[in-house]
Structure formats: structure tokens, C-alpha cells
PDB file of C-alpha atoms and ligand atoms in Angstrom:
ATOM      1  CA  MET A 678     -13.139  -9.476  17.185  1.00 55.00           C
ATOM      2  CA  ASN A 679     -11.041 -10.565  13.970  1.00 71.00           C
ATOM      3  CA  GLU A 680     -13.662 -13.061  12.970  1.00 85.00           C
ATOM      4  CA  GLU A 681     -13.661 -14.706   9.350  1.00 87.00           C
ATOM      5  CA  ARG A 682     -15.697 -17.288   7.813  1.00 91.00           C
ATOM      6  CA  LEU A 683     -14.455 -20.755   7.839  1.00 93.00           C
ATOM      7  CA  GLN A 684     -14.138 -21.099   4.261  1.00 91.00           C
ATOM      8  CA  LYS A 685     -12.237 -17.797   3.754  1.00 89.00           C
ATOM      9  CA  VAL A 686      -9.789 -19.048   6.358  1.00 88.00           C
ATOM     10  CA  ILE A 687      -9.050 -22.468   4.591  1.00 89.00           C
ATOM     11  CA  ALA A 688      -8.653 -20.407   1.203  1.00 83.00           C
ATOM     12  CA  ALA A 689      -6.406 -18.077   2.773  1.00 79.00           C
ATOM     13  CA  ALA A 690      -4.137 -21.012   4.130  1.00 79.00           C
ATOM     14  CA  GLY A 691      -3.820 -21.874   0.558  1.00 72.00           C
ATOM     15  CA  VAL A 692      -5.638 -25.449   0.906  1.00 79.00           C
ATOM     16  CA  ALA A 693      -8.425 -24.904  -1.374  1.00 82.00           C
ATOM     17  CA  SER A 694     -10.615 -22.076  -3.246  1.00 84.00           C
ATOM     18  CA  ARG A 695     -13.276 -20.683  -1.324  1.00 86.00           C
ATOM     19  CA  ARG A 696     -16.038 -22.817  -3.205  1.00 91.00           C
ATOM     20  CA  HIS A 697     -13.880 -25.963  -2.630  1.00 92.00           C
ATOM     21  CA  ALA A 698     -13.416 -25.046   0.910  1.00 93.00           C
ATOM     22  CA  GLU A 699     -17.318 -25.062   0.960  1.00 95.00           C
ATOM     23  CA  GLU A 700     -17.383 -28.483  -0.253  1.00 96.00           C
ATOM     24  CA  MET A 701     -14.933 -29.596   2.308  1.00 96.00           C
ATOM     25  CA  ILE A 702     -17.001 -28.176   5.129  1.00 96.00           C
ATOM     26  CA  THR A 703     -20.307 -29.938   4.033  1.00 96.00           C
ATOM     27  CA  GLN A 704     -18.684 -33.228   3.585  1.00 96.00           C
ATOM     28  CA  GLY A 705     -17.352 -33.176   6.998  1.00 96.00           C
ATOM     29  CA  ARG A 706     -13.646 -32.847   6.377  1.00 96.00           C
ATOM     30  CA  VAL A 707     -13.303 -29.668   8.788  1.00 96.00           C
ATOM     31  CA  THR A 708     -12.952 -29.526  12.406  1.00 96.00           C
ATOM     32  CA  VAL A 709     -12.934 -26.418  14.663  1.00 95.00           C
ATOM     33  CA  ASN A 710     -11.306 -26.993  18.290  1.00 94.00           C
ATOM     34  CA  ASP A 711     -11.688 -30.821  17.092  1.00 94.00           C
ATOM     35  CA  HIS A 712     -15.523 -30.755  16.521  1.00 96.00           C
ATOM     36  CA  VAL A 713     -16.683 -31.336  13.053  1.00 96.00           C
ATOM     37  CA  VAL A 714     -18.434 -28.327  11.370  1.00 95.00           C
ATOM     38  CA  ARG A 715     -20.735 -29.348   8.311  1.00 95.00           C
ATOM     39  CA  VAL A 716     -22.688 -25.924   8.136  1.00 94.00           C
ATOM     40  CA  LEU A 717     -21.571 -22.729   6.458  1.00 94.00           C
ATOM     41  CA  GLY A 718     -21.625 -19.535   7.819  1.00 90.00           C
ATOM     42  CA  VAL A 719     -19.378 -20.268  11.061  1.00 94.00           C
ATOM     43  CA  LYS A 720     -16.925 -17.855  11.800  1.00 94.00           C
ATOM     44  CA  VAL A 721     -13.552 -18.392  13.432  1.00 92.00           C
ATOM     45  CA  THR A 722     -10.843 -16.205  15.329  1.00 87.00           C
ATOM     46  CA  PRO A 723      -7.120 -16.669  15.316  1.00 79.00           C
ATOM     47  CA  GLU A 724      -7.500 -18.684  18.190  1.00 84.00           C
ATOM     48  CA  ASP A 725      -9.577 -21.492  16.994  1.00 89.00           C
ATOM     49  CA  LYS A 726      -7.788 -24.644  15.815  1.00 91.00           C
ATOM     50  CA  VAL A 727      -9.119 -25.334  12.139  1.00 93.00           C
ATOM     51  CA  SER A 728      -8.243 -28.879  10.715  1.00 94.00           C
ATOM     52  CA  VAL A 729      -9.096 -30.209   7.421  1.00 94.00           C
ATOM     53  CA  ASP A 730      -8.708 -33.952   6.982  1.00 94.00           C
ATOM     54  CA  GLY A 731      -7.134 -34.008  10.574  1.00 93.00           C
ATOM     55  CA  VAL A 732      -4.433 -31.792   9.668  1.00 90.00           C
ATOM     56  CA  PRO A 733      -4.241 -28.254  11.252  1.00 89.00           C
ATOM     57  CA  LEU A 734      -4.273 -25.400   9.003  1.00 88.00           C
ATOM     58  CA  THR A 735      -1.213 -22.891   9.458  1.00 77.00           C
ATOM     59  CA  ARG A 736      -2.412 -19.579   9.225  1.00 71.00           C
ATOM     60  CA  GLU A 737      -0.361 -16.605   8.382  1.00 74.00           C
ATOM     61  CA  LYS A 738      -0.771 -13.744  10.928  1.00 81.00           C
ATOM     62  CA  LYS A 739      -1.892 -10.549   9.014  1.00 88.00           C
ATOM     63  CA  GLN A 740       1.384  -8.043   9.096  1.00 93.00           C
ATOM     64  CA  TYR A 741       1.532  -4.679   8.195  1.00 97.00           C
ATOM     65  CA  PHE A 742       4.715  -2.311   7.711  1.00 98.00           C
ATOM     66  CA  LEU A 743       5.805   0.885   6.817  1.00 98.00           C
ATOM     67  CA  PHE A 744       8.652   1.141   4.618  1.00 98.00           C
ATOM     68  CA  TYR A 745      11.133   3.713   3.554  1.00 98.00           C
ATOM     69  CA  LYS A 746      11.683   2.567   0.053  1.00 98.00           C
ATOM     70  CA  PRO A 747      14.947   4.070  -1.085  1.00 98.00           C
ATOM     71  CA  ARG A 748      15.635   4.799  -4.712  1.00 98.00           C
ATOM     72  CA  GLY A 749      17.051   2.458  -7.121  1.00 97.00           C
ATOM     73  CA  VAL A 750      14.539  -0.139  -5.817  1.00 98.00           C
ATOM     74  CA  ILE A 751      11.674  -1.837  -7.887  1.00 97.00           C
ATOM     75  CA  THR A 752       8.295  -1.939  -6.254  1.00 97.00           C
ATOM     76  CA  ALA A 753       7.906  -5.691  -6.754  1.00 94.00           C
ATOM     77  CA  VAL A 754       8.178  -9.148  -5.119  1.00 90.00           C
ATOM     78  CA  SER A 755      10.924 -10.174  -7.780  1.00 89.00           C
ATOM     79  CA  ASP A 756      12.687  -9.093 -10.802  1.00 91.00           C
ATOM     80  CA  ASP A 757      13.558 -11.152 -13.803  1.00 90.00           C
ATOM     81  CA  LYS A 758      16.712  -8.864 -14.216  1.00 91.00           C
ATOM     82  CA  GLY A 759      17.992  -9.595 -10.612  1.00 90.00           C
ATOM     83  CA  ARG A 760      17.543  -5.934  -9.510  1.00 93.00           C
ATOM     84  CA  LYS A 761      16.714  -5.091  -5.828  1.00 96.00           C
ATOM     85  CA  VAL A 762      12.994  -5.228  -5.063  1.00 97.00           C
ATOM     86  CA  VAL A 763      11.181  -4.011  -1.889  1.00 98.00           C
ATOM     87  CA  THR A 764      10.826  -7.506  -0.313  1.00 96.00           C
ATOM     88  CA  ASP A 765      14.632  -8.031  -0.232  1.00 96.00           C
ATOM     89  CA  PHE A 766      14.428  -5.653   2.641  1.00 97.00           C
ATOM     90  CA  PHE A 767      11.896  -7.805   4.629  1.00 96.00           C
ATOM     91  CA  GLU A 768      14.025 -11.317   4.575  1.00 91.00           C
ATOM     92  CA  GLU A 769      13.683 -11.658   8.109  1.00 91.00           C
ATOM     93  CA  VAL A 770      10.268 -11.762   8.372  1.00 89.00           C
ATOM     94  CA  GLN A 771       8.513 -14.895   7.468  1.00 80.00           C
ATOM     95  CA  GLU A 772       4.994 -14.185   6.024  1.00 81.00           C
ATOM     96  CA  ARG A 773       4.881 -13.308   2.432  1.00 81.00           C
ATOM     97  CA  LEU A 774       4.545  -9.779   2.218  1.00 90.00           C
ATOM     98  CA  TYR A 775       3.735  -7.723  -0.961  1.00 91.00           C
ATOM     99  CA  PRO A 776       3.674  -3.746  -1.734  1.00 96.00           C
ATOM    100  CA  VAL A 777       0.504  -1.604  -1.428  1.00 95.00           C
ATOM    101  CA  GLY A 778       0.483   0.204  -4.908  1.00 92.00           C
ATOM    102  CA  ARG A 779       4.101   1.181  -6.322  1.00 94.00           C
ATOM    103  CA  LEU A 780       6.541   3.816  -6.242  1.00 97.00           C
ATOM    104  CA  ASP A 781       8.610   4.599  -9.497  1.00 98.00           C
ATOM    105  CA  TYR A 782      12.183   2.846  -9.248  1.00 97.00           C
ATOM    106  CA  ASP A 783      13.789   6.344  -8.745  1.00 98.00           C
ATOM    107  CA  THR A 784      10.963   7.467  -6.173  1.00 98.00           C
ATOM    108  CA  SER A 785      11.745   7.078  -2.517  1.00 98.00           C
ATOM    109  CA  GLY A 786       9.548   7.380   0.485  1.00 98.00           C
ATOM    110  CA  ALA A 787       6.628   5.740   2.419  1.00 98.00           C
ATOM    111  CA  LEU A 788       5.317   2.394   1.122  1.00 98.00           C
ATOM    112  CA  ILE A 789       2.957  -0.010   3.043  1.00 97.00           C
ATOM    113  CA  MET A 790       4.029  -3.728   2.920  1.00 97.00           C
ATOM    114  CA  THR A 791       1.597  -6.344   4.006  1.00 95.00           C
ATOM    115  CA  ASN A 792       0.180 -10.012   3.426  1.00 89.00           C
ATOM    116  CA  ASP A 793      -3.593  -8.643   4.109  1.00 89.00           C
ATOM    117  CA  GLY A 794      -4.997  -8.770   0.657  1.00 85.00           C
ATOM    118  CA  ASP A 795      -8.349  -7.311   1.729  1.00 86.00           C
ATOM    119  CA  PHE A 796      -6.601  -4.287   3.366  1.00 92.00           C
ATOM    120  CA  ALA A 797      -4.333  -3.805   0.344  1.00 91.00           C
ATOM    121  CA  ASN A 798      -6.918  -3.806  -2.180  1.00 88.00           C
ATOM    122  CA  MET A 799      -8.958  -1.454   0.325  1.00 89.00           C
ATOM    123  CA  MET A 800      -5.901   1.187   0.264  1.00 91.00           C
ATOM    124  CA  MET A 801      -5.502   0.897  -3.380  1.00 86.00           C
ATOM    125  CA  HIS A 802      -9.293   1.343  -4.665  1.00 81.00           C
ATOM    126  CA  PRO A 803      -9.936   4.477  -6.303  1.00 72.00           C
ATOM    127  CA  LYS A 804     -13.221   5.170  -4.551  1.00 76.00           C
ATOM    128  CA  PHE A 805     -11.042   5.682  -1.260  1.00 77.00           C
ATOM    129  CA  ASN A 806      -9.538   9.021  -0.792  1.00 76.00           C
ATOM    130  CA  ILE A 807      -6.170   8.170   1.000  1.00 90.00           C
ATOM    131  CA  ASP A 808      -4.080  11.354   0.676  1.00 92.00           C
ATOM    132  CA  LYS A 809      -0.608  10.667  -0.476  1.00 95.00           C
ATOM    133  CA  GLN A 810       2.000  13.560   0.225  1.00 98.00           C
ATOM    134  CA  TYR A 811       4.960  14.144  -1.937  1.00 98.00           C
ATOM    135  CA  VAL A 812       7.560  16.449  -2.094  1.00 98.00           C
ATOM    136  CA  ALA A 813       9.291  16.937  -5.234  1.00 98.00           C
ATOM    137  CA  LYS A 814      12.489  18.825  -6.336  1.00 98.00           C
ATOM    138  CA  VAL A 815      11.736  20.506  -9.818  1.00 98.00           C
ATOM    139  CA  LYS A 816      13.438  22.062 -12.829  1.00 98.00           C
ATOM    140  CA  GLY A 817      12.631  25.803 -12.844  1.00 98.00           C
ATOM    141  CA  VAL A 818      11.268  28.190 -10.493  1.00 98.00           C
ATOM    142  CA  PRO A 819       7.538  28.225 -10.380  1.00 97.00           C
ATOM    143  CA  GLN A 820       5.231  31.315  -8.861  1.00 94.00           C
ATOM    144  CA  GLY A 821       2.736  29.652  -6.537  1.00 91.00           C
ATOM    145  CA  VAL A 822       0.149  30.810  -8.977  1.00 95.00           C
ATOM    146  CA  GLU A 823       1.562  28.588 -11.683  1.00 97.00           C
ATOM    147  CA  LEU A 824       0.478  25.589  -9.622  1.00 97.00           C
ATOM    148  CA  MET A 825      -3.114  26.472  -9.881  1.00 97.00           C
ATOM    149  CA  PRO A 826      -4.038  24.008 -12.572  1.00 97.00           C
ATOM    150  CA  LEU A 827      -3.329  21.150 -10.447  1.00 98.00           C
ATOM    151  CA  ARG A 828      -5.445  22.699  -7.678  1.00 97.00           C
ATOM    152  CA  GLN A 829      -8.249  23.071  -9.852  1.00 97.00           C
ATOM    153  CA  GLY A 830      -7.855  19.668 -11.452  1.00 96.00           C
ATOM    154  CA  ILE A 831      -5.619  19.495 -14.628  1.00 96.00           C
ATOM    155  CA  THR A 832      -6.323  17.137 -17.674  1.00 96.00           C
ATOM    156  CA  ILE A 833      -3.605  14.654 -18.398  1.00 94.00           C
ATOM    157  CA  GLU A 834      -3.817  12.326 -21.599  1.00 92.00           C
ATOM    158  CA  GLY A 835      -7.289  13.129 -21.756  1.00 93.00           C
ATOM    159  CA  ARG A 836      -8.334  12.288 -18.203  1.00 93.00           C
ATOM    160  CA  LYS A 837      -9.384  15.243 -15.804  1.00 94.00           C
ATOM    161  CA  LEU A 838      -7.678  14.636 -12.349  1.00 94.00           C
ATOM    162  CA  ALA A 839      -8.811  15.272  -9.099  1.00 94.00           C
ATOM    163  CA  LYS A 840      -7.912  18.608  -7.486  1.00 95.00           C
ATOM    164  CA  ALA A 841      -4.438  18.265  -5.510  1.00 97.00           C
ATOM    165  CA  LYS A 842      -3.258  20.386  -2.885  1.00 97.00           C
ATOM    166  CA  ALA A 843       0.163  21.945  -4.376  1.00 98.00           C
ATOM    167  CA  LYS A 844       2.580  24.666  -3.087  1.00 97.00           C
ATOM    168  CA  VAL A 845       6.178  25.733  -3.416  1.00 98.00           C
ATOM    169  CA  LEU A 846       8.162  25.094  -0.421  1.00 98.00           C
ATOM    170  CA  SER A 847      11.452  26.763  -1.404  1.00 98.00           C
ATOM    171  CA  ARG A 848      13.454  28.110  -4.585  1.00 98.00           C
ATOM    172  CA  ASP A 849      16.735  28.118  -5.712  1.00 98.00           C
ATOM    173  CA  ARG A 850      17.132  30.788  -8.044  1.00 97.00           C
ATOM    174  CA  THR A 851      20.924  29.941  -8.770  1.00 98.00           C
ATOM    175  CA  LYS A 852      20.454  26.594  -9.560  1.00 98.00           C
ATOM    176  CA  GLN A 853      17.027  27.231 -10.805  1.00 98.00           C
ATOM    177  CA  THR A 854      15.251  24.579  -9.098  1.00 98.00           C
ATOM    178  CA  ALA A 855      12.715  24.519  -6.223  1.00 98.00           C
ATOM    179  CA  ILE A 856      11.065  22.271  -4.232  1.00 98.00           C
ATOM    180  CA  VAL A 857       7.355  21.453  -4.446  1.00 98.00           C
ATOM    181  CA  GLU A 858       4.718  19.674  -2.267  1.00 98.00           C
ATOM    182  CA  LEU A 859       1.694  18.097  -3.741  1.00 98.00           C
ATOM    183  CA  THR A 860      -0.906  16.094  -2.114  1.00 97.00           C
ATOM    184  CA  ILE A 861      -2.961  13.890  -4.213  1.00 95.00           C
ATOM    185  CA  HIS A 862      -5.324  10.719  -3.392  1.00 91.00           C
ATOM    186  CA  GLN A 863      -5.271   9.007  -6.669  1.00 87.00           C
ATOM    187  CA  GLY A 864      -2.576   6.601  -7.814  1.00 86.00           C
ATOM    188  CA  LEU A 865      -2.272   6.511 -11.535  1.00 89.00           C
ATOM    189  CA  ASN A 866       1.198   5.539 -13.047  1.00 92.00           C
ATOM    190  CA  HIS A 867       3.863   8.393 -12.651  1.00 96.00           C
ATOM    191  CA  GLN A 868       1.133  10.935 -11.631  1.00 96.00           C
ATOM    192  CA  VAL A 869       3.313  13.366  -9.629  1.00 97.00           C
ATOM    193  CA  LYS A 870       5.668  13.565 -12.651  1.00 98.00           C
ATOM    194  CA  LYS A 871       3.234  13.920 -15.329  1.00 98.00           C
ATOM    195  CA  MET A 872       1.170  16.586 -13.232  1.00 98.00           C
ATOM    196  CA  LEU A 873       4.515  18.805 -12.827  1.00 98.00           C
ATOM    197  CA  LYS A 874       5.589  18.145 -16.211  1.00 98.00           C
ATOM    198  CA  ALA A 875       2.195  19.434 -17.423  1.00 97.00           C
ATOM    199  CA  VAL A 876       2.746  22.639 -15.685  1.00 97.00           C
ATOM    200  CA  GLY A 877       6.145  23.243 -17.238  1.00 98.00           C
ATOM    201  CA  TYR A 878       8.182  22.043 -14.411  1.00 98.00           C
ATOM    202  CA  PRO A 879       9.780  18.456 -14.844  1.00 98.00           C
ATOM    203  CA  VAL A 880      10.398  16.350 -11.784  1.00 98.00           C
ATOM    204  CA  LEU A 881      14.107  15.741 -10.908  1.00 98.00           C
ATOM    205  CA  LYS A 882      13.864  13.816  -7.735  1.00 98.00           C
ATOM    206  CA  LEU A 883      10.439  12.908  -5.812  1.00 98.00           C
ATOM    207  CA  SER A 884      10.003  11.357  -2.464  1.00 98.00           C
ATOM    208  CA  ARG A 885       6.401  10.386  -1.038  1.00 98.00           C
ATOM    209  CA  VAL A 886       6.768  11.895   2.380  1.00 98.00           C
ATOM    210  CA  ALA A 887       3.393  10.394   3.978  1.00 98.00           C
ATOM    211  CA  PHE A 888       0.571   7.754   3.118  1.00 96.00           C
ATOM    212  CA  GLY A 889      -2.567   9.161   5.086  1.00 93.00           C
ATOM    213  CA  PRO A 890      -1.503   9.434   8.718  1.00 93.00           C
ATOM    214  CA  LEU A 891       1.678   7.904   8.264  1.00 96.00           C
ATOM    215  CA  THR A 892       5.000   9.939   8.040  1.00 97.00           C
ATOM    216  CA  LEU A 893       8.657   8.567   7.588  1.00 98.00           C
ATOM    217  CA  ASP A 894       9.379  10.422  11.071  1.00 97.00           C
ATOM    218  CA  GLY A 895      12.384   8.185  12.667  1.00 96.00           C
ATOM    219  CA  LEU A 896      12.849   5.770   9.363  1.00 98.00           C
ATOM    220  CA  GLN A 897      15.822   6.115   7.343  1.00 98.00           C
ATOM    221  CA  PRO A 898      15.907   4.682   3.600  1.00 98.00           C
ATOM    222  CA  GLY A 899      15.629   1.058   3.721  1.00 98.00           C
ATOM    223  CA  ASP A 900      13.994   0.985   7.219  1.00 98.00           C
ATOM    224  CA  TYR A 901      10.642  -0.150   8.152  1.00 98.00           C
ATOM    225  CA  ARG A 902       8.691  -0.607  11.385  1.00 98.00           C
ATOM    226  CA  LYS A 903       5.405  -2.434  12.252  1.00 97.00           C
ATOM    227  CA  LEU A 904       2.111  -0.532  12.175  1.00 97.00           C
ATOM    228  CA  SER A 905       0.361  -0.527  15.360  1.00 96.00           C
ATOM    229  CA  HIS A 906      -3.510  -1.614  15.634  1.00 94.00           C
ATOM    230  CA  HIS A 907      -4.346   1.729  15.962  1.00 95.00           C
ATOM    231  CA  GLU A 908      -2.514   2.977  12.632  1.00 96.00           C
ATOM    232  CA  VAL A 909      -4.116  -0.199  10.666  1.00 95.00           C
ATOM    233  CA  HIS A 910      -7.661   0.725  12.395  1.00 93.00           C
ATOM    234  CA  ALA A 911      -6.901   4.803  11.036  1.00 91.00           C
ATOM    235  CA  LEU A 912      -5.909   3.838   7.603  1.00 93.00           C
ATOM    236  CA  LYS A 913      -9.243   1.798   7.246  1.00 89.00           C
ATOM    237  CA  GLY A 914     -11.334   4.422   8.596  1.00 84.00           C
ATOM    238  CA  GLU A 915      -9.433   7.147   6.347  1.00 78.00           C
ATOM    239  CA  ALA A 916     -10.096   4.671   3.387  1.00 72.00           C
ATOM    240  CA  GLY A 917     -14.013   4.708   4.289  1.00 65.00           C
ATOM    241  CA  ASN A 918     -14.344   8.655   4.352  1.00 53.00           C
TER     242      ASN A 918
HETATM  243  N1  URA B 943       3.785   9.627  -8.913  1.00 70.06           N
HETATM  244  C1  URA B 943       4.802   9.393  -9.724  1.00 70.06           C
HETATM  245  O1  URA B 943       5.265  10.155 -10.393  1.00 70.06           O
HETATM  246  N2  URA B 943       5.988   8.323  -9.255  1.00 70.06           N
HETATM  247  C2  URA B 943       5.501   7.883  -8.100  1.00 70.06           C
HETATM  248  O2  URA B 943       6.440   6.779  -7.640  1.00 70.06           O
HETATM  249  C3  URA B 943       4.931   8.025  -7.259  1.00 70.06           C
HETATM  250  C4  URA B 943       3.899   9.077  -7.485  1.00 70.06           C
END
């Protein structure tokens, strides 16, 4: 349960690289629950007390949040031009969080924030197929059939994209706009905007309404909530399929 290799835990606490941590272990500088451990391969849980040179490690608890990113916020941990960034919303959280993937400055919606690097890499890795659902307001009034190329896998900038689910949710003939729902599992830069532009319907407004099984239910822009163990587990399971 939540076991990790000793050298990984030491490295994650920022004390040394994993390689250097291994040396520290074999040199007898590391204790687990006040007993010196000199062999590699020992695993510890968050309950174990790990010390290096007699100094206990302060271990960051893994944190996972679902954030409703508002429009007009940069998906980054800092901005040299002083614009608002997603981490500004998490000032009361002690752990150093970062976003899993990115949403454009003018896109709102579901964004996971975590301090678990392995989890973040897993969620973003192209070989994992986590569905991301978007709702876009587009210029023009498409017929369902006009979105067919997106369902079949459109080629953009010389790259054939995976098949997407695409449907028109509503049409406003007076304003000449429509609302389109698109579900994709890749995460290329500006992918949804490029896809809809490629079929002739540029995006006016974009929101990510679901990330895998997570929806924005109960959240307002700028709100966040902790993910339950069950949800973290479900996301890992979905990534594995
Ligand atoms: N696709 C886009 O075009 N923008 C986003 O922010 C996310 C997906």
C-alpha cells in the first residue's frame, strides 16, 4: 500500500538525485524508523520515518485536485509578465502543485492539479487514452455530416489525428453560431480549435467539460475540489486501457 523505494523517496524530498540517494544508503547514512538501512531495494510507506544523516525527511503528501480553470488564466506556475496563473488559485495549499497538461489562456474548464509527477506523466502520455470532452461555440451553423471528417480522423499540419466524437448540440440561425461537443483523447496544442477550423467552423469560445470520468459538476470557474482516492484510482485505470 503506497510503498515506494527508499531512494525514490529521498530523491522526491529534494535531498539528492536518485543515484546519489543510493550511495547515501550504501554508505549507511540513511535510517528507516531509526534503524540504519544499507541495502538497496527496501520499500517504505508514508508512515515510515526516514532520516538522512540523522535529519528526518519532510515528505510531501500527494495531492490531487480538479480545478475549474476560468478564462483569462495561464496554465503555468508563474508568468514573467505578471498575468494570472492557475497556481494563484491554490495559495492555501502548501504543496507545490502543477497542472496536468494545459488549457489555452482563453479556454475554461476541467484541469487536474497535482504534485505527483508520475501521475501527471501518466495522464499526459500519448499512449494513454483519456477522453477529454470539450464544448465549443463555433462561428457558422454546421450540419452533423460536416463534422464527419473529425469522426473519421482528420489530417492537420500533415498529421493524421485519431477519430473524435463530434456532434452539434444546438444551432442559432439568427446569430449564425452553433454549440458543438467534441471528445478527443490526444492533447496537441490548440487541437480542438484547429480541428473545428479545419472543417470550416472556427471556435469562438471553448470549454473542457470533462477529463476522463471527472466533470465540472458543482464547481464554478475558479473553484477546485480534492479528488477522492477512488477518482485517482479510476483515472489511473482509464489511462491503462
Ligand atoms: N484544444 C484547444 O484548442 N484549446 C485548449 O485549450 C484545449 C484543447
